[in-house]
PDB file of C-alpha atoms in Angstrom:
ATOM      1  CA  UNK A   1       5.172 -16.329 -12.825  1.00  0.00           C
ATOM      2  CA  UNK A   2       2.543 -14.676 -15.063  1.00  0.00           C
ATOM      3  CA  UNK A   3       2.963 -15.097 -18.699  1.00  0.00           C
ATOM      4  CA  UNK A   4       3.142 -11.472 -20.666  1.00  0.00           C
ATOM      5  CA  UNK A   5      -0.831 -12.473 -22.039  1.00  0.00           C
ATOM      6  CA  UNK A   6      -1.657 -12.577 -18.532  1.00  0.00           C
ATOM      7  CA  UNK A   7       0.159  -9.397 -17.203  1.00  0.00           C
ATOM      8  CA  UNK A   8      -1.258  -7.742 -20.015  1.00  0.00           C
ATOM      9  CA  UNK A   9      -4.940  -8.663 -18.658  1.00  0.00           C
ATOM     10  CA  UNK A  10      -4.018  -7.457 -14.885  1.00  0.00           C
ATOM     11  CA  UNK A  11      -2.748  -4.707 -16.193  1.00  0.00           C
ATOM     12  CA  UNK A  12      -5.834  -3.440 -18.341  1.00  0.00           C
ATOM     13  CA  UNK A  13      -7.731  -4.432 -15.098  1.00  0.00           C
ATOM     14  CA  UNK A  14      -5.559  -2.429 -13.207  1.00  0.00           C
ATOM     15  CA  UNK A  15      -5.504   0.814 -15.460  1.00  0.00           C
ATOM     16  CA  UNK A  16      -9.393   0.663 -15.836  1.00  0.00           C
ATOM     17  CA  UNK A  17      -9.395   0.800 -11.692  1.00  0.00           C
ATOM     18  CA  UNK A  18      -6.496   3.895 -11.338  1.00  0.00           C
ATOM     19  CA  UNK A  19      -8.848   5.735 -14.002  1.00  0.00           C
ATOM     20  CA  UNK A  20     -11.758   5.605 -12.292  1.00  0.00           C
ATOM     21  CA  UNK A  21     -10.590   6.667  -8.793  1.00  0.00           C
ATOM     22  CA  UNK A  22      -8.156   9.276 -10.082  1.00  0.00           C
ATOM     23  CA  UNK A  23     -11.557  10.586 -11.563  1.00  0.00           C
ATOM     24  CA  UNK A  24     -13.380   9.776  -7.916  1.00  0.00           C
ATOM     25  CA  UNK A  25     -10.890  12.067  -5.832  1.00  0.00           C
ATOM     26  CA  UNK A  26     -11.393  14.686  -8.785  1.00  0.00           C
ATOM     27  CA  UNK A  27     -14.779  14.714  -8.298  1.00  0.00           C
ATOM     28  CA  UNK A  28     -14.906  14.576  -4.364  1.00  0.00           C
ATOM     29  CA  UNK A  29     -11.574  17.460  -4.306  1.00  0.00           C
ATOM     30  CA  UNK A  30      -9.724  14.439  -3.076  1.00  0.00           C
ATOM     31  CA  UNK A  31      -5.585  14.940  -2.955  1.00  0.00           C
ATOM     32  CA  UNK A  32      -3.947  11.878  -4.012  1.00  0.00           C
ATOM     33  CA  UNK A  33      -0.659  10.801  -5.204  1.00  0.00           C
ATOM     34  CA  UNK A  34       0.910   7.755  -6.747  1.00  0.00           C
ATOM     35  CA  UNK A  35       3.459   6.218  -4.516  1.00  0.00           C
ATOM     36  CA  UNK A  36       6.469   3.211  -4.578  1.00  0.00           C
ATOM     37  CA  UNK A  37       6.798   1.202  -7.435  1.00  0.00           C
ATOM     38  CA  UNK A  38       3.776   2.828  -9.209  1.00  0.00           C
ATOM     39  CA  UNK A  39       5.107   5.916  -9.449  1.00  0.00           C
ATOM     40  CA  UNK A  40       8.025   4.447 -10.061  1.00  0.00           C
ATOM     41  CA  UNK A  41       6.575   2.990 -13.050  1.00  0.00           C
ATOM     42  CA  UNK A  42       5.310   6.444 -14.033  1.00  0.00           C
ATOM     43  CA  UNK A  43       8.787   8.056 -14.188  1.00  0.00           C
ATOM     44  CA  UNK A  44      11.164   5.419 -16.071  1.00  0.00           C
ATOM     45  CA  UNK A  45       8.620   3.454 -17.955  1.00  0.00           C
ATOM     46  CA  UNK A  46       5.942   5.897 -18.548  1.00  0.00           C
ATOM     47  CA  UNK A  47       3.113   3.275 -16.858  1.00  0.00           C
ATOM     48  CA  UNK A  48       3.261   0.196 -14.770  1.00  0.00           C
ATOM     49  CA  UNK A  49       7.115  -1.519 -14.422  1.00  0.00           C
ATOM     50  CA  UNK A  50       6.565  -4.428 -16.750  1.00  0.00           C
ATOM     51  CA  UNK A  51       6.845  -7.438 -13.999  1.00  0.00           C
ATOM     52  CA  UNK A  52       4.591  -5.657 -11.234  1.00  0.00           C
ATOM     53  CA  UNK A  53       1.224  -6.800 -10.884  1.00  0.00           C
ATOM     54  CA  UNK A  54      -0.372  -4.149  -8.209  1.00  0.00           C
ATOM     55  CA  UNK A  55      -1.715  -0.185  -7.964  1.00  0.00           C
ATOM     56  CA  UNK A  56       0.068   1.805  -5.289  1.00  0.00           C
ATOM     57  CA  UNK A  57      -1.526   5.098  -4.305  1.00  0.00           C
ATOM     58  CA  UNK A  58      -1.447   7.562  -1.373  1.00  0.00           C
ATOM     59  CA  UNK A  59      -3.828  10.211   0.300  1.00  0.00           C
ATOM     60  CA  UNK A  60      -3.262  12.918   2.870  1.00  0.00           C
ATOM     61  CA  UNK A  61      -4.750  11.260   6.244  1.00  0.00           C
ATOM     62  CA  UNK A  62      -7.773  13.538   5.675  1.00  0.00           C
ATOM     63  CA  UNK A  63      -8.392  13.004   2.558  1.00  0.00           C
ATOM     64  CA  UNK A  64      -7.952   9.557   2.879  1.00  0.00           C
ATOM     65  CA  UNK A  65     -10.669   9.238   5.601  1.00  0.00           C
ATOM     66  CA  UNK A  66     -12.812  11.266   3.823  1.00  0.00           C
ATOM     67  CA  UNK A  67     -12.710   8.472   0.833  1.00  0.00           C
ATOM     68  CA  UNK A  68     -13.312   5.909   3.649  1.00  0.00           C
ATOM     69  CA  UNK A  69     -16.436   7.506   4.594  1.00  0.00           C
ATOM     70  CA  UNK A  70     -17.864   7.549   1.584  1.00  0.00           C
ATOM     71  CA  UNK A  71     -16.970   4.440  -0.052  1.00  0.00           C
ATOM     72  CA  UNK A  72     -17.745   2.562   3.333  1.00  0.00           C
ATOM     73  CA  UNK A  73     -21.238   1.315   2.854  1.00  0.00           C
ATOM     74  CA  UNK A  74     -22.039   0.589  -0.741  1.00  0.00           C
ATOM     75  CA  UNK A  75     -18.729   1.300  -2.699  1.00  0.00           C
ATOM     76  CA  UNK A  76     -18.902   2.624  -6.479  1.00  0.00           C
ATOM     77  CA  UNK A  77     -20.665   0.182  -9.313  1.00  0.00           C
ATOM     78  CA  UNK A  78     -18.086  -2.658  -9.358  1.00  0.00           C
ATOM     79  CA  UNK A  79     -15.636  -0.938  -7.066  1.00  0.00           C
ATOM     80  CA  UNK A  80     -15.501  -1.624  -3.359  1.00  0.00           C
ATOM     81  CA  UNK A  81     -13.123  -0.092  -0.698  1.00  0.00           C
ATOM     82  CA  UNK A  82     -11.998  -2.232   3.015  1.00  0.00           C
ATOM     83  CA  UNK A  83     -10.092  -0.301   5.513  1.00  0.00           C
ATOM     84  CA  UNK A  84      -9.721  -1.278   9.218  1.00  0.00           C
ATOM     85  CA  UNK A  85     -12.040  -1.058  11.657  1.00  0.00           C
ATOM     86  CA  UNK A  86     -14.543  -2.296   9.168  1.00  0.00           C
ATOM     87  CA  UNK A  87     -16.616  -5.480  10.928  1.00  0.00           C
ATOM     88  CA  UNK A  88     -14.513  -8.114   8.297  1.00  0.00           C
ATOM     89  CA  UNK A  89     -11.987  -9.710  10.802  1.00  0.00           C
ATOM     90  CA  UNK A  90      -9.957 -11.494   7.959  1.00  0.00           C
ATOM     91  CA  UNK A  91      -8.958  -7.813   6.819  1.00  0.00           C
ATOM     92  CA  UNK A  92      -5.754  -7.700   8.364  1.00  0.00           C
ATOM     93  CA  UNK A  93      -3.835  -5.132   6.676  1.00  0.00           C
ATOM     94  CA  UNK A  94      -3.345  -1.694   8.284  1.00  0.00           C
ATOM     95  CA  UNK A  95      -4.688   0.612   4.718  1.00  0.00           C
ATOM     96  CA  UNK A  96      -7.195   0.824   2.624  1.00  0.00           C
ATOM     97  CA  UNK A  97      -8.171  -1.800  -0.266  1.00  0.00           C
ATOM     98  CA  UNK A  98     -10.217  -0.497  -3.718  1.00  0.00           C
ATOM     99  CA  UNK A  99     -11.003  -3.855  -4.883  1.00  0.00           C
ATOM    100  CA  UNK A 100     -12.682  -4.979  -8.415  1.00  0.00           C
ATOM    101  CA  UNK A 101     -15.916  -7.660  -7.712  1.00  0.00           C
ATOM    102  CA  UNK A 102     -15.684  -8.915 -11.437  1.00  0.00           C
ATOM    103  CA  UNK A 103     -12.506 -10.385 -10.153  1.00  0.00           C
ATOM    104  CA  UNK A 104     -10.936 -12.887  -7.816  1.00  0.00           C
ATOM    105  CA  UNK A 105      -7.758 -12.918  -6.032  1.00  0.00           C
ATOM    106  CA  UNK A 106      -6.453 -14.893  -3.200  1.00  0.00           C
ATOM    107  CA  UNK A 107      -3.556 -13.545  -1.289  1.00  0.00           C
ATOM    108  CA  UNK A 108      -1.461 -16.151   1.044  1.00  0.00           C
ATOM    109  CA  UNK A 109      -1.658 -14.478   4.699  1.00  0.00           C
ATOM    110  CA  UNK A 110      -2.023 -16.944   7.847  1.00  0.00           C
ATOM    111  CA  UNK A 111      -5.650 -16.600   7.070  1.00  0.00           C
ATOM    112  CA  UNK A 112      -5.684 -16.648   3.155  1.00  0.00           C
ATOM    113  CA  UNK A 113      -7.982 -13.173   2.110  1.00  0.00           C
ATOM    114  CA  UNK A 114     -10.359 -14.015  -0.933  1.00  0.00           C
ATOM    115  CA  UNK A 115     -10.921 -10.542  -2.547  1.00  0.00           C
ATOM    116  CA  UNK A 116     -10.477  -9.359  -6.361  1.00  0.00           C
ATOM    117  CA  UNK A 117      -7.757  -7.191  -7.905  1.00  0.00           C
ATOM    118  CA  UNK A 118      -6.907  -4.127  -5.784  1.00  0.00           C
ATOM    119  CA  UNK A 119      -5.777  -0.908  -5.741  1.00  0.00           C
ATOM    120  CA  UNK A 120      -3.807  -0.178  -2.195  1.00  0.00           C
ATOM    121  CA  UNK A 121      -4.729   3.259  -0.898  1.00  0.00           C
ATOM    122  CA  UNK A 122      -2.165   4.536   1.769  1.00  0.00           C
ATOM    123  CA  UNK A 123      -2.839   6.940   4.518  1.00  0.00           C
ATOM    124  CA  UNK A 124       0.058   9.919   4.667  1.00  0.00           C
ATOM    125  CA  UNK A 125       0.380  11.296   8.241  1.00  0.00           C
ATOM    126  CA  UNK A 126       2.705  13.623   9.635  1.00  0.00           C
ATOM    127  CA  UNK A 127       5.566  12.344  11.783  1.00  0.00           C
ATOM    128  CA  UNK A 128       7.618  15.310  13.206  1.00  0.00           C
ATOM    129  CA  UNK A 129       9.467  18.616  12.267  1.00  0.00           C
ATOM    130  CA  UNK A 130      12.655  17.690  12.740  1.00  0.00           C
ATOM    131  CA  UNK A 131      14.314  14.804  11.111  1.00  0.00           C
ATOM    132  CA  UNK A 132      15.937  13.043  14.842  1.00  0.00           C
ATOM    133  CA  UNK A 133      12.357  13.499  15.810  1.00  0.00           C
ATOM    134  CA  UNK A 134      10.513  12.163  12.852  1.00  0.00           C
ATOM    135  CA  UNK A 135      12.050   9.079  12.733  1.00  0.00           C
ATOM    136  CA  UNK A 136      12.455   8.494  16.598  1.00  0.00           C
ATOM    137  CA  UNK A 137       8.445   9.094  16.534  1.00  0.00           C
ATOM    138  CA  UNK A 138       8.650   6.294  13.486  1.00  0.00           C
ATOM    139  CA  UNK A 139      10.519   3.549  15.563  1.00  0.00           C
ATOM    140  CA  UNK A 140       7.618   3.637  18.491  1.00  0.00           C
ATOM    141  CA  UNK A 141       5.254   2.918  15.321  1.00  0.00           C
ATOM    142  CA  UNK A 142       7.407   0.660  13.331  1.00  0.00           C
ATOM    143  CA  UNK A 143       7.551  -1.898  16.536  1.00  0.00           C
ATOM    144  CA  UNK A 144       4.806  -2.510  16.819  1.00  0.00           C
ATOM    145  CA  UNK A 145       3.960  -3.150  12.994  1.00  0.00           C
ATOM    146  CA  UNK A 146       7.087  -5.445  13.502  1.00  0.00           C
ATOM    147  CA  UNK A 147       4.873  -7.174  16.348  1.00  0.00           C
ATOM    148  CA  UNK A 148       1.344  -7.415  14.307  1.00  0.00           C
ATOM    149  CA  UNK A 149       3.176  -8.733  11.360  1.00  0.00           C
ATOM    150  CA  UNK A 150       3.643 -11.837  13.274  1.00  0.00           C
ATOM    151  CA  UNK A 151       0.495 -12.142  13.725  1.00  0.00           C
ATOM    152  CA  UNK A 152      -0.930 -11.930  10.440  1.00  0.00           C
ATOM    153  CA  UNK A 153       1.678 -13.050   7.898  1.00  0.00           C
ATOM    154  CA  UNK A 154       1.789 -16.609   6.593  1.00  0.00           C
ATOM    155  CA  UNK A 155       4.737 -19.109   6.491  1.00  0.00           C
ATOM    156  CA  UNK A 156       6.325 -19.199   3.392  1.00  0.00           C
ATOM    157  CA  UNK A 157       8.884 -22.150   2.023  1.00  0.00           C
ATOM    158  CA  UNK A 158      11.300 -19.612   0.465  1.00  0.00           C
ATOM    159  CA  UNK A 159      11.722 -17.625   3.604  1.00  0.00           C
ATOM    160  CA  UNK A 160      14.931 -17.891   6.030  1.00  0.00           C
ATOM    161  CA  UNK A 161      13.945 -20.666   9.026  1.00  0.00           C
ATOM    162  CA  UNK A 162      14.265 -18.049  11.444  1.00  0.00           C
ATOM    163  CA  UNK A 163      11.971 -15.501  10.416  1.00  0.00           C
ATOM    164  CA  UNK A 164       9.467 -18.412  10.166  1.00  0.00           C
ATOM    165  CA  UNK A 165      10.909 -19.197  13.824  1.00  0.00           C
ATOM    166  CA  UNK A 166      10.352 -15.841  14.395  1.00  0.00           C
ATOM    167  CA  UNK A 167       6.368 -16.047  13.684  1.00  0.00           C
ATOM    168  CA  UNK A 168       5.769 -19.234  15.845  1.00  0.00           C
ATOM    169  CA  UNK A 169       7.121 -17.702  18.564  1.00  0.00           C
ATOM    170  CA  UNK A 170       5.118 -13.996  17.934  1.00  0.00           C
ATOM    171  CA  UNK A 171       1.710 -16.415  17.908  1.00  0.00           C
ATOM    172  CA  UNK A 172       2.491 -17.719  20.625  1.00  0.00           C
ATOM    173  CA  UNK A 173       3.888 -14.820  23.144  1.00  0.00           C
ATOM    174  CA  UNK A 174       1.936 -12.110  21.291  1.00  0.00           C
ATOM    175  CA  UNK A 175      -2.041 -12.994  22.182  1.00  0.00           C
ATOM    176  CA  UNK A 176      -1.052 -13.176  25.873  1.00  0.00           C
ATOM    177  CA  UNK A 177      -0.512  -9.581  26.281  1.00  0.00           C
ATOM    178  CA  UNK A 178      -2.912  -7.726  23.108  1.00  0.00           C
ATOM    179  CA  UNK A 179      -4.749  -8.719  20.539  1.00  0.00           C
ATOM    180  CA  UNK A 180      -4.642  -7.898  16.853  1.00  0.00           C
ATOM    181  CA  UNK A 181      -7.562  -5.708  16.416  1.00  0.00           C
ATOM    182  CA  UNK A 182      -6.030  -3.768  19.186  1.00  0.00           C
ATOM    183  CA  UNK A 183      -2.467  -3.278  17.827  1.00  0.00           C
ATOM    184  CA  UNK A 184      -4.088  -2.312  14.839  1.00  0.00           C
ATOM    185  CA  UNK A 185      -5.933   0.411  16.548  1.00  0.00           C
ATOM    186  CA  UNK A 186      -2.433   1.077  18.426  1.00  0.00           C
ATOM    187  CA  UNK A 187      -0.701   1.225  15.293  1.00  0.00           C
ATOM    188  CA  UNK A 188      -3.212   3.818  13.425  1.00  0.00           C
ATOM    189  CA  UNK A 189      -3.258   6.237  16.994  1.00  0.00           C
ATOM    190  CA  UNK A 190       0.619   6.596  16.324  1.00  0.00           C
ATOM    191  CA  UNK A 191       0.345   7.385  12.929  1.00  0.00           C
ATOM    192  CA  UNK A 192      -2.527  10.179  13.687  1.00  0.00           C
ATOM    193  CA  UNK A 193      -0.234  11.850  16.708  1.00  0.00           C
ATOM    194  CA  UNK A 194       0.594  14.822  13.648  1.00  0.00           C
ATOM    195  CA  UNK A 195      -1.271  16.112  11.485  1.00  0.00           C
ATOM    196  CA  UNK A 196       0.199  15.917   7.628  1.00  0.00           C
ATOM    197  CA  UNK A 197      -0.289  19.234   6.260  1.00  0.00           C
ATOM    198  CA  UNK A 198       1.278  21.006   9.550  1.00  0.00           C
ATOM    199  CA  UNK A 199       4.755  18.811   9.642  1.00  0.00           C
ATOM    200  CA  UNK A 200       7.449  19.141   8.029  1.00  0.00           C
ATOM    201  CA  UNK A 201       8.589  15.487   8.003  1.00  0.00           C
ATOM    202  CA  UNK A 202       5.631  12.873   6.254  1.00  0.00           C
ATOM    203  CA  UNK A 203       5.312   9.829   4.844  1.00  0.00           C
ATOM    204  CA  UNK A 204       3.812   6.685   4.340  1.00  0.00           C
ATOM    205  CA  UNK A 205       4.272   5.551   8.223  1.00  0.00           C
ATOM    206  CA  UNK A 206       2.803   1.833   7.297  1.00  0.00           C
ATOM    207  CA  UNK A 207       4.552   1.279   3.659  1.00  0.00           C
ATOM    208  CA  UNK A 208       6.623  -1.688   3.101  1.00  0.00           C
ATOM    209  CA  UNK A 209      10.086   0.962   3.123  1.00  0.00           C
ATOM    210  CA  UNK A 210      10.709   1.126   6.566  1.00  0.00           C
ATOM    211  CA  UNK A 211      12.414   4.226   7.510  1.00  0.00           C
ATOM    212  CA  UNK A 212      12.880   5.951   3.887  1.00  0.00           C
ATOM    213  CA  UNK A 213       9.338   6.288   3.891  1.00  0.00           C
ATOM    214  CA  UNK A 214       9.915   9.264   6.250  1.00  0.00           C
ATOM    215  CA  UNK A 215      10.803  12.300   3.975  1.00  0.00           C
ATOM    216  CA  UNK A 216      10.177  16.296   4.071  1.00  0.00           C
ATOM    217  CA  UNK A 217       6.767  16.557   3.185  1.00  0.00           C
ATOM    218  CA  UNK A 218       7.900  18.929   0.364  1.00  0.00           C
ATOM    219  CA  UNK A 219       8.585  16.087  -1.277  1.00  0.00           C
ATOM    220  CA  UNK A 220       4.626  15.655  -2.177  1.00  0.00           C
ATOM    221  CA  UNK A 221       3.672  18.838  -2.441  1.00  0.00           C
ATOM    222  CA  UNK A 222       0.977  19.843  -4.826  1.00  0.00           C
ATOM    223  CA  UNK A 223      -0.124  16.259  -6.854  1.00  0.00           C
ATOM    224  CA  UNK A 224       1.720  16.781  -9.965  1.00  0.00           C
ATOM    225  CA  UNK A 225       0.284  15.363 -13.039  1.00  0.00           C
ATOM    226  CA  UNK A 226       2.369  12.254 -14.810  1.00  0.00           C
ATOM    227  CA  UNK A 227       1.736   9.688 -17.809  1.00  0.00           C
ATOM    228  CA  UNK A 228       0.567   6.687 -17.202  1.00  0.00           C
ATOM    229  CA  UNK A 229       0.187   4.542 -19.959  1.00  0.00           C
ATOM    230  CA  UNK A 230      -2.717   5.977 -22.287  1.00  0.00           C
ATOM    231  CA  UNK A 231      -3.977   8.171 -18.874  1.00  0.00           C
ATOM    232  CA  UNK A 232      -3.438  10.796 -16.783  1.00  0.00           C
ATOM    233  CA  UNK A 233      -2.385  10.616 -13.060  1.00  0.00           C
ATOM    234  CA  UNK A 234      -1.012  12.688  -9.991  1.00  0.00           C
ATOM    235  CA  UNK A 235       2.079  12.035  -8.066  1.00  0.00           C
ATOM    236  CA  UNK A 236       4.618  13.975  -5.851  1.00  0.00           C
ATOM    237  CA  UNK A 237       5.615  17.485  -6.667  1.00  0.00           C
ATOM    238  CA  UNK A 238       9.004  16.331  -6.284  1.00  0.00           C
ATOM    239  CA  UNK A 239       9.196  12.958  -8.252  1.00  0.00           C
ATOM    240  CA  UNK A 240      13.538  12.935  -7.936  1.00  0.00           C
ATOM    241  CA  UNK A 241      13.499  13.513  -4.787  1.00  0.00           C
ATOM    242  CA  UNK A 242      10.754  11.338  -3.680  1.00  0.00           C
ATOM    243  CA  UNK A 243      12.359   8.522  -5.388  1.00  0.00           C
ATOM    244  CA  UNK A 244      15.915   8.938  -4.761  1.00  0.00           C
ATOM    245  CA  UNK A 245      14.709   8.341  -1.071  1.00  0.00           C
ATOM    246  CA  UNK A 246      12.755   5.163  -1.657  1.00  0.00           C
ATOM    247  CA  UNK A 247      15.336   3.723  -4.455  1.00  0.00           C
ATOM    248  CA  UNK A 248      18.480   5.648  -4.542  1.00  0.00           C
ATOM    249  CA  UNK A 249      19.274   5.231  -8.524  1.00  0.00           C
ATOM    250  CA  UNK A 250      16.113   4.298  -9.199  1.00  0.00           C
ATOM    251  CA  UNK A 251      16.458   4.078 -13.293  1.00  0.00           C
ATOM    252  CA  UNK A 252      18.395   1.867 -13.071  1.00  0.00           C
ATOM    253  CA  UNK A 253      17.097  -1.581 -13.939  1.00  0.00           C
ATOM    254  CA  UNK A 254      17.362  -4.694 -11.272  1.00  0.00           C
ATOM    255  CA  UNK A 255      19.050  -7.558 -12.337  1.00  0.00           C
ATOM    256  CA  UNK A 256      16.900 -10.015 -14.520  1.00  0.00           C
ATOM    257  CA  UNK A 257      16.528 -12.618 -11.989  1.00  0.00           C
ATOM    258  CA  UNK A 258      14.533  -9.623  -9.771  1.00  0.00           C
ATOM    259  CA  UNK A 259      12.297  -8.730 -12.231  1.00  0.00           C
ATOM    260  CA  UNK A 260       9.684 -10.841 -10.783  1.00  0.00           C
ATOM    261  CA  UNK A 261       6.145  -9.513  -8.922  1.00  0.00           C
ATOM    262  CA  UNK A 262       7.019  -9.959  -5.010  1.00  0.00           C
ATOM    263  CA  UNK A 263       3.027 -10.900  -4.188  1.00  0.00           C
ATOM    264  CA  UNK A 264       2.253 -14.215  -3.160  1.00  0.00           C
ATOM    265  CA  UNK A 265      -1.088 -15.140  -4.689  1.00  0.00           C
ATOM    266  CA  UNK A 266      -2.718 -18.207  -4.149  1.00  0.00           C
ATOM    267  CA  UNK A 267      -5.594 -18.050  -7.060  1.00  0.00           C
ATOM    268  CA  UNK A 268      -6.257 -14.946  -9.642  1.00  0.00           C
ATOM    269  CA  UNK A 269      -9.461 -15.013 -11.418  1.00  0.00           C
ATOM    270  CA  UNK A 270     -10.099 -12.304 -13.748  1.00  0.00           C
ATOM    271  CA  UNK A 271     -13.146 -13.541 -15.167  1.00  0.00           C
ATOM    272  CA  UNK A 272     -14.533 -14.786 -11.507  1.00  0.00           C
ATOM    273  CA  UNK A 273     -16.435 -12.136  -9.100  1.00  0.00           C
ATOM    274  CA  UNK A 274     -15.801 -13.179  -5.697  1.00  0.00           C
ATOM    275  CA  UNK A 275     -18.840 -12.387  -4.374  1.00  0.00           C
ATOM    276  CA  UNK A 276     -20.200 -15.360  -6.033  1.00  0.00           C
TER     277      UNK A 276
END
């Protein structure tokens, strides 16, 4: 657990990063919205929820390839973006990454990622216009996330023995039949089958909510502007609905005991560049 000195640090680390790419996508006409527990943050604290350590944000598919494309070869000063596909086979994760070089973070996976701090950048894709549809198109594509997270995720002490059972058993079957690199490229031809801007049921098809990531698409709208601690931000048009689907009563505080970041860092560095 960080102490408030040192959440205080990630966070002006953090800020400085959201700045800068909220002014990137202005500059580049680049739709963008915060999502989760970052927008979250926005609504019932005015800036980040005091125990998170981590930027959440989300782009229109198109949009979000576009920033791909031109991020992908030398990034922006001390900014740098990983998505998949790129060449770097111990990027497992199935979005984007902005991540700070003046910084190092470690992040336990079954093959521990060395990076700095990050911003996650989500793709939003289109799933369907009706809702039996949308989230029947969802389970094909939730499957087989199911599947690769078995074979990327690392064992953890504090987890139940049989979702660690679960894993041995995923490493072992899974390789026989595909491989990761092309589950991943499974996973992201599922997500592209509709376009966003042309369904009436979107969402975040590879965020950590499962099924209430799948929403009318209303529900993001035109990037509204929000607070964000001393700057200026866009999230969904819609910022009760869009939360009341993630969260239910989301201003409500979690017990204390839950107030606690869910990441599980190995080593964070914030005076370290990893590239060194």
């Amino acid at each position: 657990m960080m102490s408030n000195t040192e959440t205080n640090q990630v966070h002006c680390v953090l800020l400085n990063m959201l700045q800068w790419f909220h002014q990137e996508c202005k500059n580049n006409n680049l739709r963008y919205y915060i999502i989760g527990g970052t927008m979250l943050g926005a609504v019932r604290h005015k800036g980040f929820i005091p125990w998170d350590d981590d930027i959440d944000v989300a782009m229109p598919r198109k949009d979000y390839d576009k920033l791909c494309s031109i991020m992908a070869d030398s990034g922006r000063g001390q900014y740098r973006l990983e998505f998949p596909g790129k060449e770097n086979k111990d990027y497992t994760y199935l979005f984007a990454k902005i991540y700070d070089t003046q910084t190092t973070l470690t992040e336990n996976k079954r093959q521990p990622i060395t990076r700095g701090l990050y911003i996650d950048v989500f793709p939003l894709d289109g799933i369907g216009n009706e809702y039996k549809q949308a989230h029947e198109n969802f389970r094909k594509i939730q499957r087989r996330m199911q599947i690769y997270d078995t074979a990327v995720c690392a064992f953890r002490k504090h987890r139940a023995w049989y979702k660690n059972m679960a894993l041995i058993f995923g490493r072992i079957i899974c390789p026989l039949f595909v491989s990761e690199r092309k589950l991943n490229d499974g996973i992201r031809r599922l997500c592209t089958q509709y376009d966003f801007d042309n369904s009436e049921y979107a969402g975040n098809l590879v965020g950590n909510w499962g099924s209430k990531e799948i929403m009318p698409r209303s529900y993001f709208g035109t990037p509204a502007e929000y607070d964000f601690e001393s700057i200026k931000v866009y999230g969904p048009e819609e910022p009760d609905k869009y939360l009341s689907a993630l969260y239910g009563d989301y201003m409500k505080l979690p017990p204390e005991e839950k107030r606690v970041s869910h990441h599980d860092y190995i080593e964070r560095d914030l005076n370290k560049s990893y590239l060194k």
